[in-house]
XYZ file of C-alpha atoms in Angstrom:
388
model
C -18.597 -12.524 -37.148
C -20.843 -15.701 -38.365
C -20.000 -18.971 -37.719
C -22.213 -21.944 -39.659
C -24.296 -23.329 -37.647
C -26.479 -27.106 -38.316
C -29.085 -25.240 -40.282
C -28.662 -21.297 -40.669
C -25.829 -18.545 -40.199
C -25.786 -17.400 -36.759
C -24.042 -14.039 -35.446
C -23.348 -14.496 -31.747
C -20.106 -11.942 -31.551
C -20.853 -8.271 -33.264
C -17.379 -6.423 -33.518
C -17.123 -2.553 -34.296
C -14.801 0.090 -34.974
C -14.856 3.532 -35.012
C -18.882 4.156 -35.040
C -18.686 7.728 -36.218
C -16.673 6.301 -39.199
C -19.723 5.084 -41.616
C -17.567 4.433 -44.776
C -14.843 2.592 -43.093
C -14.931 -0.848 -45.088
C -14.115 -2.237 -41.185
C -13.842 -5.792 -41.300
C -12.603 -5.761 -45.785
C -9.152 -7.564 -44.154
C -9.105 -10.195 -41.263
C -6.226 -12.342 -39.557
C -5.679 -14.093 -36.533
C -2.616 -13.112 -34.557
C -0.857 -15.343 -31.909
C -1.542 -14.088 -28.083
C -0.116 -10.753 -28.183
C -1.908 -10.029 -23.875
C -0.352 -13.666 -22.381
C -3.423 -14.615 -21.542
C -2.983 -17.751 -23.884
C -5.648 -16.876 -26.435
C -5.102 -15.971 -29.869
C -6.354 -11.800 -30.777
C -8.400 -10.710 -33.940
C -6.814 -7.861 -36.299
C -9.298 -6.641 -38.503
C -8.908 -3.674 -41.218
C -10.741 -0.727 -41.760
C -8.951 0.639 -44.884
C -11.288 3.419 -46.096
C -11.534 4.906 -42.338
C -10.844 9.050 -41.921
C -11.290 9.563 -45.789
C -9.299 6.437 -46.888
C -5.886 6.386 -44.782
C -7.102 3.640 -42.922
C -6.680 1.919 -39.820
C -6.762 -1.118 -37.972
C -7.884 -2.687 -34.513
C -7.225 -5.348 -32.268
C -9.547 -7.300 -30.353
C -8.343 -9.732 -27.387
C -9.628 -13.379 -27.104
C -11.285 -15.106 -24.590
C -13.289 -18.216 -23.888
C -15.516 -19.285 -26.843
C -14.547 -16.247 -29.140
C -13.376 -12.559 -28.621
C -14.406 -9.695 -26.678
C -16.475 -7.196 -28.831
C -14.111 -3.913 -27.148
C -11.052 -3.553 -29.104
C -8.181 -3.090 -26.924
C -5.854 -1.158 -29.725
C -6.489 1.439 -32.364
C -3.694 1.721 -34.989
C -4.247 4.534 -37.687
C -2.335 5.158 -40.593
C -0.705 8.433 -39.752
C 0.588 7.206 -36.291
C 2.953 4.507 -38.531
C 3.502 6.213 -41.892
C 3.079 9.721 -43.268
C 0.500 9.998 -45.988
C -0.149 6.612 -46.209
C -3.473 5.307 -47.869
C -5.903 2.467 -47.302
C -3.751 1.296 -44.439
C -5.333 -2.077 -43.352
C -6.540 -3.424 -46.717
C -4.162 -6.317 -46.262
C -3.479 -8.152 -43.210
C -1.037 -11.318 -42.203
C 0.078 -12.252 -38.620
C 1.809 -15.572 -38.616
C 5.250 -14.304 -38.726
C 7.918 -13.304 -36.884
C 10.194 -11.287 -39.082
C 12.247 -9.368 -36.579
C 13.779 -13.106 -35.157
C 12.861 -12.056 -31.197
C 10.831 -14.702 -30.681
C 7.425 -12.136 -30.206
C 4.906 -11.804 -33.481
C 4.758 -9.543 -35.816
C 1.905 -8.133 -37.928
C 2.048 -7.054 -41.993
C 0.186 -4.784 -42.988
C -0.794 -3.430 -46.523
C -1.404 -0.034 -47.699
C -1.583 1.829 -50.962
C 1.992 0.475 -52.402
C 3.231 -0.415 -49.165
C 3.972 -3.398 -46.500
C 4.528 -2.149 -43.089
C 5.665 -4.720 -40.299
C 4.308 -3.819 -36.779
C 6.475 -5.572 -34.019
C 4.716 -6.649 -31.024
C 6.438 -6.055 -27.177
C 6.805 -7.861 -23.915
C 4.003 -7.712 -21.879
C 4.416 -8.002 -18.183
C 2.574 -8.157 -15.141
C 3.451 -6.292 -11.980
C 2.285 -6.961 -8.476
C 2.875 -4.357 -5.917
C 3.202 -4.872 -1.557
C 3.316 -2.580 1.071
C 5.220 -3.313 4.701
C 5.585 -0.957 7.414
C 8.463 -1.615 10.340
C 7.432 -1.456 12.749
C 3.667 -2.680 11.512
C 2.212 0.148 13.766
C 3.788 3.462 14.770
C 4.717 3.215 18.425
C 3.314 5.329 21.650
C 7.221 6.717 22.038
C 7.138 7.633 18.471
C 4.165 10.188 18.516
C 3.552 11.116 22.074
C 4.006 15.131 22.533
C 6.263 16.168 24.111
C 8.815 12.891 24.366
C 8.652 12.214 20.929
C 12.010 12.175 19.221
C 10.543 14.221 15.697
C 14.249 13.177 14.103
C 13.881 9.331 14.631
C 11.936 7.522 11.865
C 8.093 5.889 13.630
C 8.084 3.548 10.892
C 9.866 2.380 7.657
C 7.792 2.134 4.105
C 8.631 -1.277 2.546
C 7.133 -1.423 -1.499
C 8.202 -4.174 -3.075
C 7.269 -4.708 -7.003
C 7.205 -8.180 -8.739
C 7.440 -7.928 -12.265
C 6.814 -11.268 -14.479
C 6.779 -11.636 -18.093
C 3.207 -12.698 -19.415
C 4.680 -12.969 -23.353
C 5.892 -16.318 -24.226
C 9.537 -14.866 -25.175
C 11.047 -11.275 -25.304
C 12.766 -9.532 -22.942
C 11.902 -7.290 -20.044
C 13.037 -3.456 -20.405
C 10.683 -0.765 -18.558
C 11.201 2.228 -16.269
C 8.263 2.823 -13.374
C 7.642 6.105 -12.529
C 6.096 5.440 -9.140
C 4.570 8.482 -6.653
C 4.473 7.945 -3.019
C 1.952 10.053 -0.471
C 1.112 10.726 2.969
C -2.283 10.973 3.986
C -3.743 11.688 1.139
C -6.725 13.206 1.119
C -6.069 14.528 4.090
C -5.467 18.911 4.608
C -3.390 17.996 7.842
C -0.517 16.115 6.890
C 0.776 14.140 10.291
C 4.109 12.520 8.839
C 6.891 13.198 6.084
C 9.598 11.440 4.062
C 13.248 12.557 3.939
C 13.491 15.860 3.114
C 10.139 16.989 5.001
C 7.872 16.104 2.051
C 4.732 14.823 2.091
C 4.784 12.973 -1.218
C 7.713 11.688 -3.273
C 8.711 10.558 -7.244
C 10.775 8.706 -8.158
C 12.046 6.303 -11.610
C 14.067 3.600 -11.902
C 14.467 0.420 -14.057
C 12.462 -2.091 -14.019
C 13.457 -5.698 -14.089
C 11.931 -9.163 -13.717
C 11.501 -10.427 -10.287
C 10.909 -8.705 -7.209
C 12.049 -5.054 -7.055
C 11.615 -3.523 -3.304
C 12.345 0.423 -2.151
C 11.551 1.585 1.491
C 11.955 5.065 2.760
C 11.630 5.849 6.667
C 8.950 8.242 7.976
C 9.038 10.495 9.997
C 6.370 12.703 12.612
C 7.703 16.010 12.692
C 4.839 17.371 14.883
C 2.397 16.616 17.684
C 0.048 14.544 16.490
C -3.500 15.503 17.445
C -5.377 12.676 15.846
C -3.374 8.974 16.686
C -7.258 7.742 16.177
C -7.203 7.697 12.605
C -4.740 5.642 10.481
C -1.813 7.059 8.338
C -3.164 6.090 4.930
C 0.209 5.530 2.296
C -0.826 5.441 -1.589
C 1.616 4.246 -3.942
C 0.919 4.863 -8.100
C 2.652 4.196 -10.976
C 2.977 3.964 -14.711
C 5.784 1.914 -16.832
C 7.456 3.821 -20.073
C 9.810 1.790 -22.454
C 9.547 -1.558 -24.472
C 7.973 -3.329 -22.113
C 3.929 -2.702 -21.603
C 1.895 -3.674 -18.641
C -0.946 -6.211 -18.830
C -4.585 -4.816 -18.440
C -5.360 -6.850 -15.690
C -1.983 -5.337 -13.758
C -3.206 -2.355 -10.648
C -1.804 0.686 -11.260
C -2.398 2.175 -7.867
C -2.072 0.414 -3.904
C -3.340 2.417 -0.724
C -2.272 0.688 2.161
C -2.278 2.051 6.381
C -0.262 1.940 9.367
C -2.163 2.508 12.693
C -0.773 4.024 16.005
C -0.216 2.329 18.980
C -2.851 2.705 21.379
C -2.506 1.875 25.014
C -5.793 -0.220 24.933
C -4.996 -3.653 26.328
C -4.124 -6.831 25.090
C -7.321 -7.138 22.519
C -6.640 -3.680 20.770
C -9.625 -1.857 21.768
C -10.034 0.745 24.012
C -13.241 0.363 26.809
C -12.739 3.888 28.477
C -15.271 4.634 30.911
C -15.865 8.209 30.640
C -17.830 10.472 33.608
C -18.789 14.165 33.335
C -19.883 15.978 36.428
C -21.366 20.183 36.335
C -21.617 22.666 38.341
C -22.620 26.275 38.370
C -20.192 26.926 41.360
C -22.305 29.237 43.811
C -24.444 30.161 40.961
C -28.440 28.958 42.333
C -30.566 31.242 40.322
C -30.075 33.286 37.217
C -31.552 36.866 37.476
C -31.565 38.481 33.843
C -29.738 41.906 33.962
C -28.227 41.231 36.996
C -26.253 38.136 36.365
C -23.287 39.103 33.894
C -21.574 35.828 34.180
C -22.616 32.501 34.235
C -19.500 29.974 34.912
C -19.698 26.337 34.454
C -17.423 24.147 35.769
C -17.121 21.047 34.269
C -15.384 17.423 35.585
C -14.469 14.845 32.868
C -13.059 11.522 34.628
C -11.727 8.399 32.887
C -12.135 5.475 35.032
C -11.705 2.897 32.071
C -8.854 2.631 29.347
C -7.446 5.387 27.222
C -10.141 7.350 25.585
C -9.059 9.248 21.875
C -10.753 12.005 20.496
C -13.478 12.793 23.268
C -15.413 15.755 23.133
C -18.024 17.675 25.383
C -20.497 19.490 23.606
C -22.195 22.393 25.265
C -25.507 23.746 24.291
C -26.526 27.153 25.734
C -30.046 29.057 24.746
C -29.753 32.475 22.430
C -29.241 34.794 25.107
C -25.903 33.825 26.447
C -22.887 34.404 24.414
C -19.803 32.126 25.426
C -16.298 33.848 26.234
C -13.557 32.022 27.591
C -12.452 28.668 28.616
C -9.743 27.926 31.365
C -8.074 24.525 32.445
C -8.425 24.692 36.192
C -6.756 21.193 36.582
C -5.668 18.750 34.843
C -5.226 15.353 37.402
C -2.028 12.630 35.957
C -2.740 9.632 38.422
C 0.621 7.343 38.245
C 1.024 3.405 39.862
C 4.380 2.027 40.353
C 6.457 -0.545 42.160
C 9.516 -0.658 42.466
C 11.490 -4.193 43.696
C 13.332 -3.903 46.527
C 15.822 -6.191 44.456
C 15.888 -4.125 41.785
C 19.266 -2.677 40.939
C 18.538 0.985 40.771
C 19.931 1.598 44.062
C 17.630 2.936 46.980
C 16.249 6.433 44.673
C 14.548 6.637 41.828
C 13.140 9.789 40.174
C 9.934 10.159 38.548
C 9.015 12.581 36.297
C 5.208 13.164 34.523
C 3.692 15.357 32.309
C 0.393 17.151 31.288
C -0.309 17.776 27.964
C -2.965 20.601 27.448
C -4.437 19.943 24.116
C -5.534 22.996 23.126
C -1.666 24.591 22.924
C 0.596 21.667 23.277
C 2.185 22.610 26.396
C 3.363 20.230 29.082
C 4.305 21.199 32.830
C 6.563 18.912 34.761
C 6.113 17.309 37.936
C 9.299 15.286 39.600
C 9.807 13.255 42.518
C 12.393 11.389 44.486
C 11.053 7.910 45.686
C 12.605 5.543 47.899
C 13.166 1.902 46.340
C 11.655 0.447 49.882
C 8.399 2.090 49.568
C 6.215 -0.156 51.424
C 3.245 0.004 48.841
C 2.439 1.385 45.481
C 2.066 5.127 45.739
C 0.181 7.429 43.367
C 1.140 10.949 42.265
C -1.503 13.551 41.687
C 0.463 16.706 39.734
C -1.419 19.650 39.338
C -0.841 21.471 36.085
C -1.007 25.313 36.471
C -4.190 27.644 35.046
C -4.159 27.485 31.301
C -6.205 30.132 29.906
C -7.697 30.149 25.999
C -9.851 33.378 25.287
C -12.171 33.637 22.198
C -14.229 36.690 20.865
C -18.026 36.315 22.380
């Protein structure tokens, strides 16, 4: 486009169609149309009439500050509006609004034809994501206690829809998809009906438009460390069309509780002791077995994911692994006022990782206990083999 300036033509804006079509006549027909985005700045149609051996076409380029963006936004051709019709675009007018709705409307001339191309609402949509409660809860994924048929948190998505066009009315249906850990191979938590993903459509309307689903942890989870990551996607269908600058997608998370303190972050305080047991000297050929007996101690808060890495040179293969004992250390005190009468029964558990098994420990106390008493359970010999 060239605008006059003081003493010669300048060109500062260079629009373009198609650039594979060399004989298009693009830019033979020009007219400004009212904002058709509702961004509040007038578009650019401009005709290409002689485009895909002379059925024609035309595109629309949005405005913006001191001109219009060089990227057309919308590609009409001729076949997509009329069935063998020729040098589509030759002719262009778009300050009209022949179908009465308030919206404009675009003529267009062809080879002894004038089509009218209606515009439609455009709308903007906004999308939130709310979890209740805002974390999942130690009760709610804690093997073996938890209850797997009780929800650990409730999905809140709530959609505002607004109408960026200066009139028209909104009519859309959003096809939205809801998932569970995505990206992840381990899926930790489902929606009604034990899926891990959902779909759903429904009408969309101006305003706010909120669904929520509960979710649910029908297993033990293994990892609590990492976050349950929700991603919500959607796309609109109808009269209605969605602004450009409108997200189409929203990942949001929901953490577990962790019993960390007050400030949210764990400060474990982890100690490893080993041993050979009698083991002093290792004889090659004559020593078959070499056991290792290792202590792991937690004198800090809760620690998640901890590993012990064992390194061993080429010449020993490793067998088995056995859980010799597993120590559950548990404070208490219990009022003397309290109203639990003079008993109360304790019962822990230990959880061995590897197999999700828990063995019980229970215990009568008396309410009067002078001071605060600690349990030490013992869990019984858990043995894992694996090929050497």
């Amino acid at each position: 486009m060239y605008t006059q300036a003081s003493v010669s033509p300048s060109c500062p804006i260079a629009l373009q169609g198609d650039p594979t079509q060399y004989f298009a006549s693009f830019g033979s027909a020009m007219c400004l149309l009212p904002d058709l985005t509702g961004d509040n700045l007038i578009e650019l149609a401009v005709g290409a009439p002689c485009e895909n051996q002379n059925q024609g076409a035309i595109y629309i380029f949005p405005g913006q500050k001191g001109g219009f963006r060089t990227t057309y936004i919308q590609r009409i051709a001729s076949s997509q509006v009329a069935k063998g019709l020729m040098f589509f675009g030759r002719s262009m007018s778009g300050n009209l609004d022949m179908t009465r709705d308030s919206l404009p409307d675009l003529s267009v001339g062809g080879a002894g034809k004038v089509l009218i191309l209606r515009s439609r609402t455009v709308v903007g949509v906004s999308v939130s994501m709310t979890f209740n409660p805002a974390e999942i809860l130690l009760s709610s994924y804690e093997c073996p206690d938890a209850d797997t048929t009780k929800a650990a948190t409730t999905i809140r998505v709530c959609v505002t829809c607004t109408r960026k066009s200066p009139a028209g009315e909104v009519s859309a249906q959003m096809t939205y998809t809801l998932q569970l850990d995505a990206g992840r191979v381990q899926k930790r938590a489902v929606f009604p009906g034990k899926e891990h993903s959902l779909q759903q459509t429904f009408p969309l309307r101006q305003g706010r438009n909120c669904i929520q689903y509960p979710i649910t942890l029908p297993e033990c989870v293994e990892d609590s460390l990492s976050p349950l990551h929700v991603a919500f996607n959607f796309t609109l269908t109808g009269q209605s069309v969605l602004s450009e600058d409108s997200p189409t997608s929203l990942s949001e998370q929901v953490s577990f509780q962790k019993n960390c303190g007050s400030d949210g972050r764990c400060q474990d305080d982890l100690r490893i002791n080993a041993t050979f047991g009698d083991l002093r000297h290792l004889v090659v050929g004559v020593s078959l077995e070499v056991n290792v007996i290792l202590s792991v101690q937690n004198h800090g808060e809760d620690s998640y994911n901890s590993q012990v890495i064992i390194t061993f040179p080429p010449g020993l293969s490793y067998r088995t692994v056995s859980l010799i004992q597993a120590i559950f250390v548990v404070s208490f005190h219990v009022s003397s006022l309290a109203n639990l009468g003079n008993r109360l029964t304790i019962t822990t558990n230990v959880t061995s990782s590897s197999a999700c098994q828990a063995f019980n420990f229970s215990s009568c106390l008396l309410a009067h206990t002078p001071s605060p008493p600690s349990l030490v359970p013992y869990a019984p010999s858990a043995t894992n083999s694996h090929p050497g």
